[in-house]
XYZ file of C-alpha atoms in Angstrom:
573
model
C 19.398 44.978 -14.887
C 22.801 44.895 -13.179
C 23.029 45.208 -9.425
C 26.091 46.216 -7.411
C 26.658 44.042 -4.354
C 27.140 45.632 -0.945
C 30.048 45.297 1.442
C 28.907 44.173 4.896
C 31.737 42.530 6.865
C 35.199 40.962 6.405
C 35.245 38.165 3.863
C 38.444 36.072 3.952
C 37.665 34.462 0.588
C 38.009 37.702 -1.381
C 41.808 37.833 -1.157
C 42.061 34.170 -2.182
C 39.617 34.108 -5.090
C 40.667 32.489 -8.394
C 42.473 34.983 -10.595
C 40.014 36.970 -12.689
C 37.013 36.589 -10.343
C 35.746 39.560 -8.325
C 33.376 39.160 -5.392
C 31.878 42.638 -5.822
C 31.284 42.350 -9.562
C 27.889 43.448 -10.847
C 25.251 40.719 -10.741
C 22.911 40.715 -13.731
C 19.258 40.395 -12.673
C 17.787 40.388 -16.190
C 15.169 37.575 -16.264
C 16.481 34.418 -17.878
C 13.832 34.263 -20.600
C 14.799 37.743 -21.746
C 18.470 36.720 -21.781
C 17.731 33.602 -23.794
C 15.515 35.316 -26.363
C 18.241 37.919 -26.898
C 20.711 35.080 -27.581
C 18.209 33.519 -30.007
C 18.223 36.754 -32.003
C 21.972 37.264 -31.798
C 23.066 33.734 -32.788
C 20.061 32.266 -34.652
C 22.021 29.630 -36.601
C 23.929 28.170 -33.645
C 22.711 24.847 -32.249
C 20.986 25.269 -28.890
C 19.781 21.727 -28.145
C 20.808 18.222 -29.117
C 18.318 15.540 -28.080
C 19.406 12.042 -29.076
C 20.825 13.502 -32.282
C 17.972 15.847 -33.186
C 19.274 19.419 -33.190
C 17.338 22.597 -32.439
C 18.863 25.917 -33.459
C 18.420 29.078 -31.409
C 16.197 30.537 -34.137
C 13.735 27.635 -33.841
C 13.932 27.655 -30.058
C 13.110 31.369 -29.848
C 10.242 31.021 -32.308
C 8.663 28.102 -30.435
C 9.028 29.845 -27.073
C 7.242 32.946 -28.384
C 4.460 30.929 -30.003
C 3.892 28.673 -27.016
C 3.854 31.672 -24.678
C 1.232 33.389 -26.817
C -0.864 30.201 -26.914
C -0.657 29.794 -23.133
C -2.030 33.303 -22.786
C -4.816 32.970 -25.353
C -5.935 29.387 -24.638
C -5.367 29.091 -20.890
C -5.294 32.721 -19.711
C -1.773 32.353 -18.342
C -0.584 35.668 -16.968
C 1.443 37.026 -14.069
C 1.115 34.670 -11.114
C -0.488 31.763 -12.993
C 1.114 28.492 -11.902
C 1.885 26.031 -14.717
C 3.155 22.564 -13.797
C 5.758 20.722 -15.870
C 5.613 16.913 -15.734
C 8.400 16.270 -18.225
C 11.758 14.512 -18.498
C 14.675 16.172 -20.310
C 13.376 16.892 -23.808
C 13.170 19.984 -26.022
C 9.553 20.248 -24.836
C 10.729 21.024 -21.313
C 13.053 23.802 -22.465
C 10.424 25.452 -24.669
C 7.691 25.195 -22.041
C 9.885 26.509 -19.213
C 10.901 29.714 -20.967
C 7.474 30.190 -22.542
C 5.760 30.103 -19.149
C 8.132 32.794 -17.890
C 7.650 34.795 -21.103
C 3.870 34.678 -20.639
C 4.288 35.939 -17.064
C 3.511 32.613 -15.398
C 5.303 30.645 -12.710
C 6.914 27.257 -13.361
C 6.053 24.438 -10.956
C 8.439 21.541 -11.528
C 7.105 18.030 -10.967
C 9.190 14.879 -10.818
C 7.866 12.384 -13.411
C 8.641 9.505 -11.045
C 6.441 10.869 -8.262
C 3.256 8.993 -7.383
C -0.148 10.527 -8.064
C -0.656 11.478 -4.361
C 2.767 13.190 -4.305
C 1.947 15.084 -7.495
C -1.493 15.955 -6.139
C 0.096 17.658 -3.139
C 2.384 19.766 -5.328
C -0.196 20.876 -7.880
C -2.834 21.305 -5.193
C -0.626 23.378 -2.904
C 0.692 25.513 -5.752
C -2.710 26.021 -7.359
C -1.383 25.007 -10.790
C -4.203 25.248 -13.304
C -2.365 23.828 -16.321
C 0.064 20.938 -16.655
C 2.397 20.177 -19.565
C 3.279 16.508 -20.051
C 4.084 13.812 -22.637
C 1.831 11.253 -24.288
C 3.993 8.447 -22.890
C 1.589 6.271 -20.923
C 3.684 6.258 -17.759
C 3.332 10.059 -17.565
C -0.008 10.692 -19.220
C -1.829 8.220 -16.974
C -0.717 10.196 -13.902
C -1.642 13.530 -15.458
C -4.997 12.121 -16.535
C -5.732 11.114 -12.937
C -4.869 14.588 -11.682
C -7.299 16.183 -14.145
C -10.027 13.604 -13.485
C -9.689 14.232 -9.732
C -9.946 17.998 -10.208
C -6.359 18.723 -9.139
C -5.531 20.323 -12.516
C -7.958 21.935 -14.945
C -6.189 21.398 -18.272
C -3.371 19.445 -19.930
C -0.991 20.318 -22.726
C 0.234 17.054 -24.245
C 3.490 16.770 -26.188
C 3.859 13.936 -28.718
C 7.105 12.269 -27.654
C 8.164 10.975 -31.118
C 8.224 14.589 -32.360
C 11.325 15.159 -30.211
C 13.289 12.421 -31.989
C 15.385 12.439 -35.181
C 13.475 11.039 -38.187
C 14.957 7.535 -38.102
C 14.503 7.127 -34.340
C 11.002 8.598 -34.626
C 9.982 5.983 -37.173
C 11.561 3.174 -35.165
C 9.802 4.360 -32.010
C 6.423 4.358 -33.764
C 7.038 0.809 -34.959
C 8.563 -0.751 -31.853
C 7.247 1.380 -28.975
C 3.757 2.333 -30.089
C 2.279 0.533 -27.100
C 4.100 2.986 -24.808
C 2.008 5.882 -26.140
C -1.299 6.865 -24.567
C -4.448 7.203 -26.667
C -5.062 10.810 -25.701
C -8.018 11.332 -28.036
C -9.823 8.402 -26.378
C -9.187 9.653 -22.846
C -12.197 10.670 -20.732
C -10.454 14.034 -20.210
C -9.716 14.557 -23.926
C -11.889 17.681 -23.965
C -9.530 19.242 -21.408
C -6.338 18.595 -23.358
C -4.500 20.566 -26.015
C -1.772 19.405 -28.372
C 1.593 21.079 -27.941
C 2.185 20.801 -31.697
C -1.039 22.688 -32.464
C -0.130 25.436 -30.017
C 3.295 26.151 -31.537
C 1.919 25.975 -35.095
C -0.098 29.121 -34.451
C 1.595 32.484 -34.798
C -0.459 34.302 -32.175
C 0.162 37.720 -30.682
C 1.896 37.781 -27.305
C 0.532 40.202 -24.717
C 3.497 41.944 -23.011
C 3.679 41.363 -19.257
C 5.445 43.845 -16.998
C 7.446 41.937 -14.403
C 9.114 43.055 -11.199
C 12.164 40.722 -11.140
C 12.699 41.278 -7.418
C 9.155 40.349 -6.402
C 7.531 38.206 -9.088
C 7.963 34.443 -8.726
C 9.519 32.662 -11.704
C 9.761 29.142 -10.259
C 7.979 27.563 -7.316
C 10.288 24.659 -6.516
C 9.121 22.019 -4.050
C 11.645 20.751 -1.530
C 11.978 19.287 1.946
C 10.004 16.099 1.489
C 12.334 14.200 3.834
C 10.932 16.136 6.811
C 7.248 16.171 5.945
C 5.282 17.367 2.937
C 7.351 19.265 0.346
C 7.338 23.065 0.669
C 7.220 25.441 -2.289
C 10.335 27.627 -2.352
C 9.436 30.833 -4.206
C 12.310 31.814 -6.472
C 11.955 35.224 -8.070
C 13.114 36.128 -11.568
C 15.960 38.024 -9.881
C 16.932 35.019 -7.709
C 17.322 32.728 -10.711
C 18.987 35.359 -12.892
C 21.410 36.269 -10.102
C 22.558 32.691 -9.588
C 23.033 32.244 -13.315
C 25.122 35.427 -13.415
C 27.147 34.338 -10.366
C 27.953 30.939 -11.898
C 28.860 32.541 -15.213
C 31.303 34.929 -13.513
C 32.747 32.098 -11.430
C 33.332 30.026 -14.567
C 35.303 32.794 -16.319
C 33.726 32.028 -19.687
C 33.566 28.263 -19.193
C 29.948 28.183 -20.374
C 30.484 30.315 -23.486
C 30.490 28.750 -26.984
C 31.889 26.431 -28.216
C 31.214 24.697 -24.885
C 28.770 21.806 -24.977
C 27.110 20.954 -21.666
C 25.812 17.480 -20.856
C 22.284 17.483 -19.412
C 21.818 14.006 -17.981
C 20.600 15.358 -14.628
C 16.865 16.109 -14.824
C 15.838 19.707 -15.525
C 13.026 19.449 -12.963
C 15.751 19.414 -10.283
C 17.037 22.863 -9.319
C 20.734 22.025 -9.880
C 20.151 20.866 -13.458
C 17.643 23.632 -14.188
C 20.348 26.183 -13.408
C 23.646 24.506 -14.336
C 22.535 22.316 -17.252
C 19.979 24.638 -18.858
C 19.849 28.291 -17.809
C 23.576 28.994 -17.600
C 24.700 27.418 -20.907
C 21.694 28.426 -23.020
C 21.753 32.037 -21.827
C 25.459 32.110 -22.732
C 24.756 30.776 -26.231
C 26.278 27.342 -25.562
C 24.866 24.013 -26.702
C 23.035 21.627 -24.352
C 23.146 17.910 -25.175
C 20.387 15.998 -23.420
C 19.501 12.525 -22.267
C 16.003 11.787 -20.930
C 17.507 9.583 -18.186
C 20.844 8.161 -17.093
C 22.027 4.968 -18.744
C 25.751 4.290 -18.826
C 25.983 3.210 -22.462
C 23.762 6.054 -23.643
C 25.857 8.609 -21.752
C 29.155 7.272 -23.072
C 27.737 7.173 -26.607
C 26.539 10.774 -26.236
C 29.975 11.941 -25.114
C 31.646 10.120 -27.992
C 29.206 11.547 -30.538
C 29.104 15.151 -29.317
C 32.513 15.726 -27.713
C 30.763 17.550 -24.855
C 33.256 19.144 -22.470
C 31.321 20.243 -19.353
C 29.103 18.001 -17.240
C 27.236 18.832 -14.035
C 26.733 15.578 -12.117
C 25.909 14.032 -8.756
C 28.416 11.834 -6.840
C 26.618 8.565 -7.618
C 26.895 9.289 -11.353
C 30.584 10.207 -11.020
C 31.147 7.062 -8.963
C 29.477 4.925 -11.648
C 31.682 6.479 -14.339
C 34.761 5.775 -12.235
C 33.682 2.160 -11.862
C 33.192 1.830 -15.626
C 36.948 1.365 -15.941
C 39.146 1.496 -19.070
C 36.186 1.061 -21.430
C 34.993 4.559 -20.484
C 38.319 6.370 -20.908
C 37.935 7.173 -24.598
C 34.366 8.472 -24.249
C 35.296 10.632 -21.262
C 38.332 12.155 -22.969
C 36.389 15.193 -24.218
C 35.369 16.249 -20.706
C 37.340 19.179 -19.310
C 35.261 20.062 -16.245
C 32.837 17.996 -14.168
C 30.906 19.892 -11.497
C 29.654 17.720 -8.656
C 26.666 18.800 -6.586
C 23.659 17.496 -4.717
C 25.590 15.463 -2.124
C 29.076 15.192 -0.569
C 31.802 13.877 -2.856
C 33.826 11.109 -1.181
C 37.571 10.619 -1.548
C 36.859 7.156 -2.945
C 34.734 8.629 -5.736
C 37.363 11.272 -6.534
C 40.037 8.586 -6.794
C 37.932 6.317 -8.998
C 37.024 9.121 -11.384
C 40.625 10.312 -11.681
C 41.544 6.869 -13.030
C 39.247 7.242 -16.042
C 39.268 10.989 -16.711
C 41.766 13.860 -16.416
C 38.864 16.350 -16.215
C 38.902 18.916 -13.418
C 36.454 17.608 -10.809
C 35.021 20.583 -8.922
C 32.654 20.132 -5.991
C 29.939 22.710 -5.506
C 27.276 23.247 -2.880
C 23.809 24.663 -2.898
C 20.207 24.208 -1.887
C 16.859 24.786 -3.537
C 16.241 27.881 -1.416
C 19.348 29.531 -2.953
C 18.486 28.901 -6.609
C 20.659 26.762 -5.827
C 24.449 27.418 -5.870
C 26.131 29.009 -2.828
C 29.749 27.807 -3.006
C 31.868 26.102 -5.621
C 35.426 24.978 -6.139
C 37.281 26.899 -8.853
C 36.321 25.774 -12.355
C 39.622 26.607 -14.043
C 42.229 25.542 -11.474
C 42.269 22.989 -8.642
C 40.944 23.991 -5.212
C 41.776 22.799 -1.721
C 41.142 19.062 -1.346
C 37.802 18.124 0.283
C 36.565 21.708 0.143
C 33.324 22.775 -1.537
C 35.225 25.893 -2.584
C 34.390 29.481 -1.770
C 31.213 31.576 -1.805
C 30.165 32.749 -5.266
C 30.419 36.474 -6.136
C 27.877 38.529 -4.222
C 27.298 35.723 -1.713
C 27.852 36.128 2.031
C 28.151 33.212 4.424
C 28.681 32.727 8.123
C 28.927 29.791 10.518
C 26.912 29.857 13.734
C 27.499 27.665 16.784
C 24.745 25.036 16.839
C 24.191 25.239 20.602
C 24.746 28.931 21.431
C 23.729 30.615 18.180
C 26.850 32.769 18.351
C 29.075 33.316 15.285
C 31.762 30.638 15.057
C 35.408 31.653 14.706
C 37.446 30.683 11.651
C 38.124 26.962 11.788
C 35.333 26.290 14.286
C 32.297 24.189 13.398
C 28.848 25.669 13.101
C 25.733 25.832 10.953
C 26.283 27.382 7.515
C 24.028 30.381 6.893
C 23.710 32.354 3.655
C 22.800 35.786 2.305
C 22.785 36.813 -1.340
C 20.662 37.831 -4.324
C 19.987 34.167 -5.094
C 18.211 33.480 -1.765
C 14.481 32.769 -2.132
C 11.617 35.088 -1.256
C 10.250 32.468 1.137
C 8.013 29.398 1.137
C 4.607 29.556 -0.514
C 1.796 30.023 1.995
C 3.927 28.703 4.882
C 4.930 31.495 7.313
C 5.931 28.983 10.010
C 8.435 27.377 7.666
C 9.788 30.846 6.812
C 10.438 31.523 10.498
C 12.421 28.288 10.770
C 14.328 28.919 7.517
C 15.731 32.345 8.391
C 17.751 33.704 11.311
C 18.193 37.495 11.385
C 17.801 37.597 7.616
C 20.262 34.742 7.020
C 19.080 31.558 5.303
C 19.722 28.571 7.555
C 21.061 25.642 5.542
C 20.989 22.917 8.182
C 24.535 21.955 7.186
C 27.443 21.829 9.625
C 30.906 22.903 8.556
C 33.643 25.478 8.931
C 35.402 28.310 7.120
C 39.199 28.396 6.994
C 41.500 31.426 6.930
C 41.521 31.495 3.107
C 37.754 31.525 2.850
C 37.390 27.882 1.807
C 34.319 26.061 3.074
C 34.397 22.528 4.440
C 31.193 20.684 5.295
C 30.978 18.041 7.969
C 27.365 16.852 7.861
C 23.691 17.732 8.050
C 22.339 18.892 11.425
C 19.415 16.490 11.041
C 21.865 13.621 10.398
C 23.983 14.473 13.448
C 24.168 11.583 15.905
C 24.394 12.505 19.582
C 25.879 9.571 21.418
C 26.736 9.732 25.132
C 26.404 13.516 24.842
C 28.984 13.833 22.059
C 28.408 14.838 18.424
C 29.119 12.086 15.902
C 29.024 12.915 12.194
C 27.890 10.134 9.816
C 30.056 11.511 7.018
C 33.215 10.859 9.084
C 32.213 7.219 9.472
C 31.235 6.906 5.814
C 34.597 8.245 4.641
C 36.410 5.692 6.814
C 34.331 2.770 5.516
C 34.691 3.924 1.900
C 38.420 3.294 2.253
C 37.837 -0.473 2.353
C 38.599 -1.971 -1.048
C 35.390 -4.037 -1.148
C 32.989 -1.184 -0.354
C 31.060 0.371 -3.217
C 28.521 2.538 -1.344
C 27.829 3.296 2.309
C 25.284 5.293 4.291
C 25.290 5.805 8.064
C 22.248 6.668 10.182
C 21.663 7.250 13.887
C 19.343 4.843 15.729
C 17.974 4.837 19.274
C 20.297 3.292 21.877
C 19.167 2.587 25.427
C 22.575 3.273 26.971
C 24.076 5.998 24.708
C 20.927 7.746 23.493
C 21.841 7.199 19.851
C 24.278 4.948 18.040
C 25.537 4.833 14.455
C 24.495 2.015 12.116
C 26.119 1.579 8.698
C 24.447 0.218 5.560
C 26.960 -1.074 3.015
C 26.816 -2.171 -0.600
C 29.831 -4.191 -1.717
C 31.493 -4.065 -5.112
C 30.673 -6.871 -7.511
C 32.764 -10.026 -7.107
C 34.131 -8.948 -3.721
C 33.381 -10.122 -0.213
C 33.588 -8.712 3.297
C 31.697 -9.229 6.530
C 30.960 -7.038 9.528
C 34.099 -8.121 11.357
C 36.260 -7.311 8.310
C 34.883 -3.780 8.021
C 35.116 -3.074 11.741
C 38.696 -4.275 11.856
C 39.569 -2.042 8.899
C 38.133 1.112 10.504
C 39.227 0.364 14.076
C 42.210 2.750 13.945
C 40.352 5.401 11.940
C 37.419 6.058 14.276
C 37.000 6.555 17.992
C 34.793 4.266 20.086
C 31.779 6.544 19.862
C 32.047 6.645 16.065
C 32.323 2.856 15.651
C 29.065 1.577 14.097
C 26.996 -0.534 16.431
C 25.952 -2.613 13.473
C 26.905 -2.961 9.809
C 24.112 -4.122 7.517
C 24.881 -5.317 4.002
C 22.504 -4.577 1.128
C 22.554 -5.424 -2.577
C 21.365 -1.863 -3.283
C 21.095 1.317 -1.227
C 18.097 3.628 -1.669
C 18.628 6.801 -3.646
C 16.633 9.937 -4.260
C 15.219 10.541 -7.713
C 18.348 12.402 -8.849
C 20.684 9.717 -7.562
C 21.701 10.911 -4.084
C 22.056 8.234 -1.413
C 19.007 8.563 0.841
C 18.868 7.943 4.589
C 15.111 8.443 4.971
C 14.091 4.979 3.768
C 16.795 3.305 5.847
C 15.650 5.038 9.031
C 12.073 3.916 8.388
C 13.154 0.374 7.508
C 15.332 0.078 10.605
C 12.582 1.382 12.888
C 10.040 -1.049 11.420
C 12.454 -3.973 11.676
C 13.267 -3.258 15.306
C 9.595 -2.645 16.041
C 8.561 -5.975 14.565
C 11.352 -7.773 16.481
C 10.214 -6.281 19.806
C 6.618 -7.294 19.039
C 7.743 -10.843 18.312
C 9.758 -10.859 21.523
């Protein structure tokens, strides 16, 4: 279902696009499950998935998707609009369940396996998910069991984790890790569970579901937990298909076979769902998976598979750069690494370049845009420190934060987005919709600028902006300066209340192993790199800095910790 994009206003990026990419190319809105099943028929013998050495061919993948979809319909009455929650790490089970839910007409609700039961209860309760798919690993099943027992979810589909493993690893797991498996048959909610293996063993008849790609919700993705309870971004079939098509066109065939894409980022996160799963599989490429990030496991996977494309987050790239010469051989197969999820520092770029010649391309997106908005070129280098240019069919503008007027080229403002990948809105939250859109443009909350060649540069988040003595101070500027110190491994800067200035910056620093530095050392190093307003009031050293569940450095916990610490000090005083 191709769609021709419309011309609305001057776009400086068009004349400076990578050779071979057209902004006004047709965007394919065919739902992703239809695209994948067509690939399964066209290349049945090609390997689709590699999970710890166990390979699944497209023929098997297509068969299991069809059978699981039919079983969801017949056993759980899944149809258009039914919400089905996935509480799964990266495994073949996730891939099958995701596309089967869409095939049956349902809506995927992704759940982070590391969430607490109350956090999961909010997501499944708000979404109205009636069925949840999970593993029989105790750490997951126990949470799912609680949700069913508490009435948050009606039914469970339970996947037997050893079934995902190659024969030798399966036998070893049963011998050495049996205690990690839940006794599902003995559970008090056993009568409300179904075995995944039983469901795909049946060759039931699928009831066709007529979808409207522009209106029907494919994925309800929860986001925004740092500013209150997570909100459910409703992503239509067309939103997800459009972003997949946009990335594919931007990559100029990068994701076509014989490409092998590393999926170490979790599929339940929107970046991995799109870049690590939808884009490669719907192009017929192979996806090699890890259930979680471990350095040795990742390096072993790269050595074994020769994978050449890897979406990643900056903390993962930083860790690879720190791995040193021992990682060089394993990383030699990589040709392109796409960084997303958080800003990529110069320090991280430099470290990674020492261990890998791969093209390191920074992209940018947000859940509400399915998620990719901009990306550096994937075949040739882009401007340093830029997040690249808007993807085909994507419009952007920058708006002055104070006046709301469009910002001129080179002037800072809030980045706002239009395009076929932008969500329908938040589920059952009209107030949040009003805040998210301005005259039909999606507000990102990110501050940056557009240069004369259409390259986008981000400065910081509006919510992270520090206003000190009436002037705007951007934490990212301070972080970049501190990262330049040879002893600094990670740094995060927050704004804290200041009686005299209103707000003041405070830096939290993690040092590299076997190095030393104190507050005076760091301040002396950055003295000529920052102005007086940007100089941190305090530098606090930590052995670890908090991260989100996909590995982004997180400021939320540090703000709360700092407020509690200062509060307790004032009480003592």
